[in-house]
Amino acid sequence: MEALRKVALAYYNSGTDQERSLFNQFFQSMDKDGNGRVSYREYSDFMSQKAHDENMRTRYFFNQLDIDRSGGLDFNEVLTLYYILKSGRPICGQCKIFITNEYFACMKCFETGSAAYSICLECFRAKGSLNHNHVRFNFVDNFSLLESLRKKPLPNHQPNSPIYQVAAPSLHSCSESSSHVIVPYNPNIPGERRVSLTKL
């Protein structure tokens, strides 16, 4: 979680005033009593009102976000949550844990526009059947998935359109959106540094 906090902070620090303002609004909408920290009750109330994965509403997940173990979430810890939500970081479809590193995604679900289905490395390596209607050979790791997007346009998308050439996750908006984009597309970033994300 510490690595994700650093990524989230890097995005925040390099964001525009408007992007930082949007996150500040997100933080304030969670911090109901305005004391600069988000209690578990405030967190639980907020997450229950939104359509977030039920596994992210738990005390266990809250404790994972609480890096300094203070019993509440500070500004940077809520920023980490915001990054997680906006970047589409997955919960393992098998064991239901939050995946903080590499994972495997079902390409069949991705290509057909179905709901995303991802599993952690441990569950991918485990013997036995998956709790999913597609078999293991349909799964690729997240880096291979990005590379396949870079090399070939998705159906119904023009290769040169902004939606296909979206940059890495950004603090673009805290509104409910199907886009997980957190940093606006920048055509000045070399192609090998761009991450192709689409509306999933």
PDB file of C-alpha atoms in Angstrom:
ATOM      1  CA  MET A   1       0.000   0.000   0.000  1.00  0.00           C
ATOM      2  CA  GLU A   2       2.950   2.311   0.653  1.00  0.00           C
ATOM      3  CA  ALA A   3       3.978   2.083  -3.013  1.00  0.00           C
ATOM      4  CA  LEU A   4       0.452   3.052  -4.103  1.00  0.00           C
ATOM      5  CA  ARG A   5       0.514   5.992  -1.680  1.00  0.00           C
ATOM      6  CA  LYS A   6       3.703   7.254  -3.345  1.00  0.00           C
ATOM      7  CA  VAL A   7       2.146   6.949  -6.809  1.00  0.00           C
ATOM      8  CA  ALA A   8      -1.004   8.772  -5.674  1.00  0.00           C
ATOM      9  CA  LEU A   9       1.060  11.554  -4.093  1.00  0.00           C
ATOM     10  CA  ALA A  10       3.149  11.909  -7.272  1.00  0.00           C
ATOM     11  CA  TYR A  11      -0.037  12.361  -9.327  1.00  0.00           C
ATOM     12  CA  TYR A  12      -1.408  14.872  -6.833  1.00  0.00           C
ATOM     13  CA  ASN A  13       1.803  16.913  -6.744  1.00  0.00           C
ATOM     14  CA  SER A  14       2.061  17.010 -10.543  1.00  0.00           C
ATOM     15  CA  GLY A  15      -1.645  17.716 -11.079  1.00  0.00           C
ATOM     16  CA  THR A  16      -3.264  21.008 -11.980  1.00  0.00           C
ATOM     17  CA  ASP A  17      -4.914  23.266  -9.405  1.00  0.00           C
ATOM     18  CA  GLN A  18      -8.287  22.059 -10.679  1.00  0.00           C
ATOM     19  CA  GLU A  19      -7.321  18.391 -10.260  1.00  0.00           C
ATOM     20  CA  ARG A  20      -6.073  19.014  -6.718  1.00  0.00           C
ATOM     21  CA  SER A  21      -9.278  20.914  -5.968  1.00  0.00           C
ATOM     22  CA  LEU A  22     -11.358  17.939  -7.129  1.00  0.00           C
ATOM     23  CA  PHE A  23      -9.471  15.645  -4.782  1.00  0.00           C
ATOM     24  CA  ASN A  24      -9.840  18.134  -1.923  1.00  0.00           C
ATOM     25  CA  GLN A  25     -13.610  18.037  -2.508  1.00  0.00           C
ATOM     26  CA  PHE A  26     -13.477  14.229  -2.413  1.00  0.00           C
ATOM     27  CA  PHE A  27     -11.596  14.339   0.901  1.00  0.00           C
ATOM     28  CA  GLN A  28     -14.030  16.845   2.412  1.00  0.00           C
ATOM     29  CA  SER A  29     -17.011  14.744   1.314  1.00  0.00           C
ATOM     30  CA  MET A  30     -15.600  11.870   3.416  1.00  0.00           C
ATOM     31  CA  ASP A  31     -14.404  13.956   6.374  1.00  0.00           C
ATOM     32  CA  LYS A  32     -17.890  14.879   7.594  1.00  0.00           C
ATOM     33  CA  ASP A  33     -16.761  16.372  10.920  1.00  0.00           C
ATOM     34  CA  GLY A  34     -13.995  18.422   9.265  1.00  0.00           C
ATOM     35  CA  ASN A  35     -11.239  17.336  11.666  1.00  0.00           C
ATOM     36  CA  GLY A  36      -8.773  16.481   8.882  1.00  0.00           C
ATOM     37  CA  ARG A  37      -9.039  12.711   9.413  1.00  0.00           C
ATOM     38  CA  VAL A  38     -11.519  10.133   8.166  1.00  0.00           C
ATOM     39  CA  SER A  39     -12.780   7.734  10.818  1.00  0.00           C
ATOM     40  CA  TYR A  40     -13.907   4.223   9.978  1.00  0.00           C
ATOM     41  CA  ARG A  41     -17.531   5.311  10.454  1.00  0.00           C
ATOM     42  CA  GLU A  42     -17.100   8.211   7.984  1.00  0.00           C
ATOM     43  CA  TYR A  43     -15.303   5.878   5.570  1.00  0.00           C
ATOM     44  CA  SER A  44     -17.956   3.169   5.861  1.00  0.00           C
ATOM     45  CA  ASP A  45     -20.820   5.648   5.420  1.00  0.00           C
ATOM     46  CA  PHE A  46     -19.177   7.174   2.343  1.00  0.00           C
ATOM     47  CA  MET A  47     -18.270   3.857   0.702  1.00  0.00           C
ATOM     48  CA  SER A  48     -21.766   2.446   1.330  1.00  0.00           C
ATOM     49  CA  GLN A  49     -23.382   5.388  -0.476  1.00  0.00           C
ATOM     50  CA  LYS A  50     -21.294   4.831  -3.593  1.00  0.00           C
ATOM     51  CA  ALA A  51     -21.283   1.827  -5.915  1.00  0.00           C
ATOM     52  CA  HIS A  52     -17.864   0.593  -4.776  1.00  0.00           C
ATOM     53  CA  ASP A  53     -16.850  -3.044  -4.428  1.00  0.00           C
ATOM     54  CA  GLU A  54     -18.168  -4.401  -1.130  1.00  0.00           C
ATOM     55  CA  ASN A  55     -14.690  -5.768  -0.343  1.00  0.00           C
ATOM     56  CA  MET A  56     -13.419  -2.180  -0.238  1.00  0.00           C
ATOM     57  CA  ARG A  57     -16.024  -1.220   2.377  1.00  0.00           C
ATOM     58  CA  THR A  58     -14.635  -3.514   5.056  1.00  0.00           C
ATOM     59  CA  ARG A  59     -12.673  -2.701   8.212  1.00  0.00           C
ATOM     60  CA  TYR A  60      -9.867  -4.883   6.810  1.00  0.00           C
ATOM     61  CA  PHE A  61      -9.492  -2.718   3.703  1.00  0.00           C
ATOM     62  CA  PHE A  62      -9.735   0.454   5.811  1.00  0.00           C
ATOM     63  CA  ASN A  63      -6.887  -0.862   7.982  1.00  0.00           C
ATOM     64  CA  GLN A  64      -4.813  -1.544   4.866  1.00  0.00           C
ATOM     65  CA  LEU A  65      -5.266   2.102   3.839  1.00  0.00           C
ATOM     66  CA  ASP A  66      -4.351   3.274   7.367  1.00  0.00           C
ATOM     67  CA  ILE A  67      -0.612   3.008   6.714  1.00  0.00           C
ATOM     68  CA  ASP A  68       0.442   4.797   9.923  1.00  0.00           C
ATOM     69  CA  ARG A  69      -1.979   2.693  12.032  1.00  0.00           C
ATOM     70  CA  SER A  70      -3.517   5.782  13.631  1.00  0.00           C
ATOM     71  CA  GLY A  71      -7.069   4.454  13.493  1.00  0.00           C
ATOM     72  CA  GLY A  72      -8.131   7.073  10.935  1.00  0.00           C
ATOM     73  CA  LEU A  73      -7.215   8.045   7.391  1.00  0.00           C
ATOM     74  CA  ASP A  74      -5.175  11.196   6.872  1.00  0.00           C
ATOM     75  CA  PHE A  75      -5.030  13.273   3.696  1.00  0.00           C
ATOM     76  CA  ASN A  76      -2.426  11.055   1.978  1.00  0.00           C
ATOM     77  CA  GLU A  77      -4.210   7.837   2.919  1.00  0.00           C
ATOM     78  CA  VAL A  78      -7.492   9.117   1.453  1.00  0.00           C
ATOM     79  CA  LEU A  79      -5.492  10.229  -1.591  1.00  0.00           C
ATOM     80  CA  THR A  80      -4.336   6.603  -1.915  1.00  0.00           C
ATOM     81  CA  LEU A  81      -7.966   5.452  -1.827  1.00  0.00           C
ATOM     82  CA  TYR A  82      -8.870   8.013  -4.492  1.00  0.00           C
ATOM     83  CA  TYR A  83      -6.076   6.737  -6.732  1.00  0.00           C
ATOM     84  CA  ILE A  84      -7.186   3.130  -6.167  1.00  0.00           C
ATOM     85  CA  LEU A  85     -10.786   3.945  -7.097  1.00  0.00           C
ATOM     86  CA  LYS A  86      -9.941   6.065 -10.131  1.00  0.00           C
ATOM     87  CA  SER A  87      -7.251   3.771 -11.525  1.00  0.00           C
ATOM     88  CA  GLY A  88      -9.498   0.715 -11.325  1.00  0.00           C
ATOM     89  CA  ARG A  89      -7.202  -1.327  -9.105  1.00  0.00           C
ATOM     90  CA  PRO A  90      -8.898  -4.724  -8.826  1.00  0.00           C
ATOM     91  CA  ILE A  91     -10.082  -7.020  -6.079  1.00  0.00           C
ATOM     92  CA  CYS A  92      -9.185 -10.664  -6.755  1.00  0.00           C
ATOM     93  CA  GLY A  93     -12.224 -12.461  -8.155  1.00  0.00           C
ATOM     94  CA  GLN A  94     -11.170 -15.656  -6.370  1.00  0.00           C
ATOM     95  CA  CYS A  95      -9.928 -14.815  -2.857  1.00  0.00           C
ATOM     96  CA  LYS A  96     -11.462 -11.291  -2.715  1.00  0.00           C
ATOM     97  CA  ILE A  97      -8.278  -9.545  -1.530  1.00  0.00           C
ATOM     98  CA  PHE A  98      -7.228  -6.154  -2.862  1.00  0.00           C
ATOM     99  CA  ILE A  99      -4.460  -6.633  -5.449  1.00  0.00           C
ATOM    100  CA  THR A 100      -1.553  -4.237  -4.890  1.00  0.00           C
ATOM    101  CA  ASN A 101       0.851  -5.684  -7.464  1.00  0.00           C
ATOM    102  CA  GLU A 102       0.751  -7.780 -10.642  1.00  0.00           C
ATOM    103  CA  TYR A 103      -2.437  -9.629 -11.483  1.00  0.00           C
ATOM    104  CA  PHE A 104      -4.083 -11.590 -14.283  1.00  0.00           C
ATOM    105  CA  ALA A 105      -7.104 -10.298 -16.209  1.00  0.00           C
ATOM    106  CA  CYS A 106      -9.562 -12.268 -18.308  1.00  0.00           C
ATOM    107  CA  MET A 107      -9.005 -11.200 -21.917  1.00  0.00           C
ATOM    108  CA  LYS A 108     -12.324 -12.675 -23.066  1.00  0.00           C
ATOM    109  CA  CYS A 109     -14.203 -10.426 -20.625  1.00  0.00           C
ATOM    110  CA  PHE A 110     -12.043  -7.460 -21.590  1.00  0.00           C
ATOM    111  CA  GLU A 111     -12.493  -7.933 -25.351  1.00  0.00           C
ATOM    112  CA  THR A 112     -16.252  -8.412 -25.131  1.00  0.00           C
ATOM    113  CA  GLY A 113     -16.802  -5.444 -22.835  1.00  0.00           C
ATOM    114  CA  SER A 114     -18.095  -7.630 -20.007  1.00  0.00           C
ATOM    115  CA  ALA A 115     -17.410  -6.744 -16.396  1.00  0.00           C
ATOM    116  CA  ALA A 116     -13.678  -6.986 -15.710  1.00  0.00           C
ATOM    117  CA  TYR A 117     -12.514 -10.129 -13.941  1.00  0.00           C
ATOM    118  CA  SER A 118      -9.048 -10.223 -12.416  1.00  0.00           C
ATOM    119  CA  ILE A 119      -7.235 -12.597 -10.091  1.00  0.00           C
ATOM    120  CA  CYS A 120      -4.084 -12.310  -7.999  1.00  0.00           C
ATOM    121  CA  LEU A 121      -0.893 -14.212  -8.809  1.00  0.00           C
ATOM    122  CA  GLU A 122      -1.448 -16.716  -5.991  1.00  0.00           C
ATOM    123  CA  CYS A 123      -4.925 -17.634  -7.215  1.00  0.00           C
ATOM    124  CA  PHE A 124      -3.744 -17.839 -10.821  1.00  0.00           C
ATOM    125  CA  ARG A 125      -1.002 -20.292  -9.800  1.00  0.00           C
ATOM    126  CA  ALA A 126      -3.292 -22.397  -7.608  1.00  0.00           C
ATOM    127  CA  LYS A 127      -4.609 -25.694  -8.862  1.00  0.00           C
ATOM    128  CA  GLY A 128      -8.316 -26.192  -9.346  1.00  0.00           C
ATOM    129  CA  SER A 129     -11.049 -24.411 -11.188  1.00  0.00           C
ATOM    130  CA  LEU A 130     -11.642 -20.681 -11.201  1.00  0.00           C
ATOM    131  CA  ASN A 131     -14.771 -19.041  -9.861  1.00  0.00           C
ATOM    132  CA  HIS A 132     -15.332 -17.733 -13.385  1.00  0.00           C
ATOM    133  CA  ASN A 133     -16.820 -18.898 -16.672  1.00  0.00           C
ATOM    134  CA  HIS A 134     -13.527 -18.579 -18.621  1.00  0.00           C
ATOM    135  CA  VAL A 135     -10.505 -20.833 -18.172  1.00  0.00           C
ATOM    136  CA  ARG A 136      -6.916 -19.881 -17.262  1.00  0.00           C
ATOM    137  CA  PHE A 137      -5.562 -19.703 -20.807  1.00  0.00           C
ATOM    138  CA  ASN A 138      -7.851 -16.686 -21.358  1.00  0.00           C
ATOM    139  CA  PHE A 139      -5.994 -14.727 -18.655  1.00  0.00           C
ATOM    140  CA  VAL A 140      -2.986 -12.456 -19.174  1.00  0.00           C
ATOM    141  CA  ASP A 141      -0.972 -10.442 -16.683  1.00  0.00           C
ATOM    142  CA  ASN A 142      -1.626  -6.708 -16.436  1.00  0.00           C
ATOM    143  CA  PHE A 143       1.602  -5.732 -18.224  1.00  0.00           C
ATOM    144  CA  SER A 144       0.830  -8.020 -21.180  1.00  0.00           C
ATOM    145  CA  LEU A 145      -2.681  -6.577 -21.311  1.00  0.00           C
ATOM    146  CA  LEU A 146      -1.300  -3.043 -21.600  1.00  0.00           C
ATOM    147  CA  GLU A 147       1.197  -4.137 -24.240  1.00  0.00           C
ATOM    148  CA  SER A 148      -1.569  -5.770 -26.292  1.00  0.00           C
ATOM    149  CA  LEU A 149      -3.546  -2.506 -26.132  1.00  0.00           C
ATOM    150  CA  ARG A 150      -0.529  -0.541 -27.269  1.00  0.00           C
ATOM    151  CA  LYS A 151      -0.035  -2.784 -30.291  1.00  0.00           C
ATOM    152  CA  LYS A 152      -3.597  -3.142 -31.530  1.00  0.00           C
ATOM    153  CA  PRO A 153      -6.666  -0.902 -31.479  1.00  0.00           C
ATOM    154  CA  LEU A 154      -9.723  -2.195 -29.710  1.00  0.00           C
ATOM    155  CA  PRO A 155     -12.865  -2.809 -31.778  1.00  0.00           C
ATOM    156  CA  ASN A 156     -15.009   0.301 -32.259  1.00  0.00           C
ATOM    157  CA  HIS A 157     -12.122   2.652 -31.423  1.00  0.00           C
ATOM    158  CA  GLN A 158     -10.024   4.639 -33.844  1.00  0.00           C
ATOM    159  CA  PRO A 159      -6.271   4.134 -33.167  1.00  0.00           C
ATOM    160  CA  ASN A 160      -5.612   7.887 -33.205  1.00  0.00           C
ATOM    161  CA  SER A 161      -8.567   8.905 -31.048  1.00  0.00           C
ATOM    162  CA  PRO A 162      -7.888  10.329 -27.581  1.00  0.00           C
ATOM    163  CA  ILE A 163      -9.800   7.491 -25.919  1.00  0.00           C
ATOM    164  CA  TYR A 164      -7.332   4.990 -27.347  1.00  0.00           C
ATOM    165  CA  GLN A 165      -4.262   7.070 -26.505  1.00  0.00           C
ATOM    166  CA  VAL A 166      -5.211   7.976 -22.954  1.00  0.00           C
ATOM    167  CA  ALA A 167      -2.335   8.564 -20.570  1.00  0.00           C
ATOM    168  CA  ALA A 168      -1.794   6.830 -17.251  1.00  0.00           C
ATOM    169  CA  PRO A 169      -4.309   7.245 -14.427  1.00  0.00           C
ATOM    170  CA  SER A 170      -4.843  10.854 -13.327  1.00  0.00           C
ATOM    171  CA  LEU A 171      -6.635  12.995 -10.775  1.00  0.00           C
ATOM    172  CA  HIS A 172      -8.936  14.106 -13.602  1.00  0.00           C
ATOM    173  CA  SER A 173     -12.286  13.896 -11.828  1.00  0.00           C
ATOM    174  CA  CYS A 174     -13.933  12.667  -8.668  1.00  0.00           C
ATOM    175  CA  SER A 175     -17.351  12.377 -10.279  1.00  0.00           C
ATOM    176  CA  GLU A 176     -18.878   8.995 -10.950  1.00  0.00           C
ATOM    177  CA  SER A 177     -17.658   8.001 -14.392  1.00  0.00           C
ATOM    178  CA  SER A 178     -17.017   4.854 -16.365  1.00  0.00           C
ATOM    179  CA  SER A 179     -13.569   6.159 -17.192  1.00  0.00           C
ATOM    180  CA  HIS A 180     -10.714   5.275 -14.883  1.00  0.00           C
ATOM    181  CA  VAL A 181      -8.530   7.985 -16.346  1.00  0.00           C
ATOM    182  CA  ILE A 182      -6.739  10.030 -13.719  1.00  0.00           C
ATOM    183  CA  VAL A 183      -4.344  12.088 -15.881  1.00  0.00           C
ATOM    184  CA  PRO A 184      -5.549  13.759 -19.090  1.00  0.00           C
ATOM    185  CA  TYR A 185      -4.068  12.589 -22.379  1.00  0.00           C
ATOM    186  CA  ASN A 186      -0.868  14.424 -23.236  1.00  0.00           C
ATOM    187  CA  PRO A 187       0.262  13.985 -26.869  1.00  0.00           C
ATOM    188  CA  ASN A 188       3.763  15.183 -25.909  1.00  0.00           C
ATOM    189  CA  ILE A 189       4.479  12.047 -23.882  1.00  0.00           C
ATOM    190  CA  PRO A 190       6.407   9.504 -25.997  1.00  0.00           C
ATOM    191  CA  GLY A 191       4.331   6.503 -27.025  1.00  0.00           C
ATOM    192  CA  GLU A 192       6.423   4.055 -25.021  1.00  0.00           C
ATOM    193  CA  ARG A 193       5.611   5.976 -21.816  1.00  0.00           C
ATOM    194  CA  ARG A 194       1.867   6.209 -22.472  1.00  0.00           C
ATOM    195  CA  VAL A 195      -0.501   3.714 -20.939  1.00  0.00           C
ATOM    196  CA  SER A 196      -3.510   2.826 -23.019  1.00  0.00           C
ATOM    197  CA  LEU A 197      -6.613   2.721 -20.892  1.00  0.00           C
ATOM    198  CA  THR A 198     -10.132   2.674 -22.236  1.00  0.00           C
ATOM    199  CA  LYS A 199     -13.560   2.981 -20.739  1.00  0.00           C
ATOM    200  CA  LEU A 200     -14.178  -0.432 -19.258  1.00  0.00           C
TER     201      LEU A 200
END
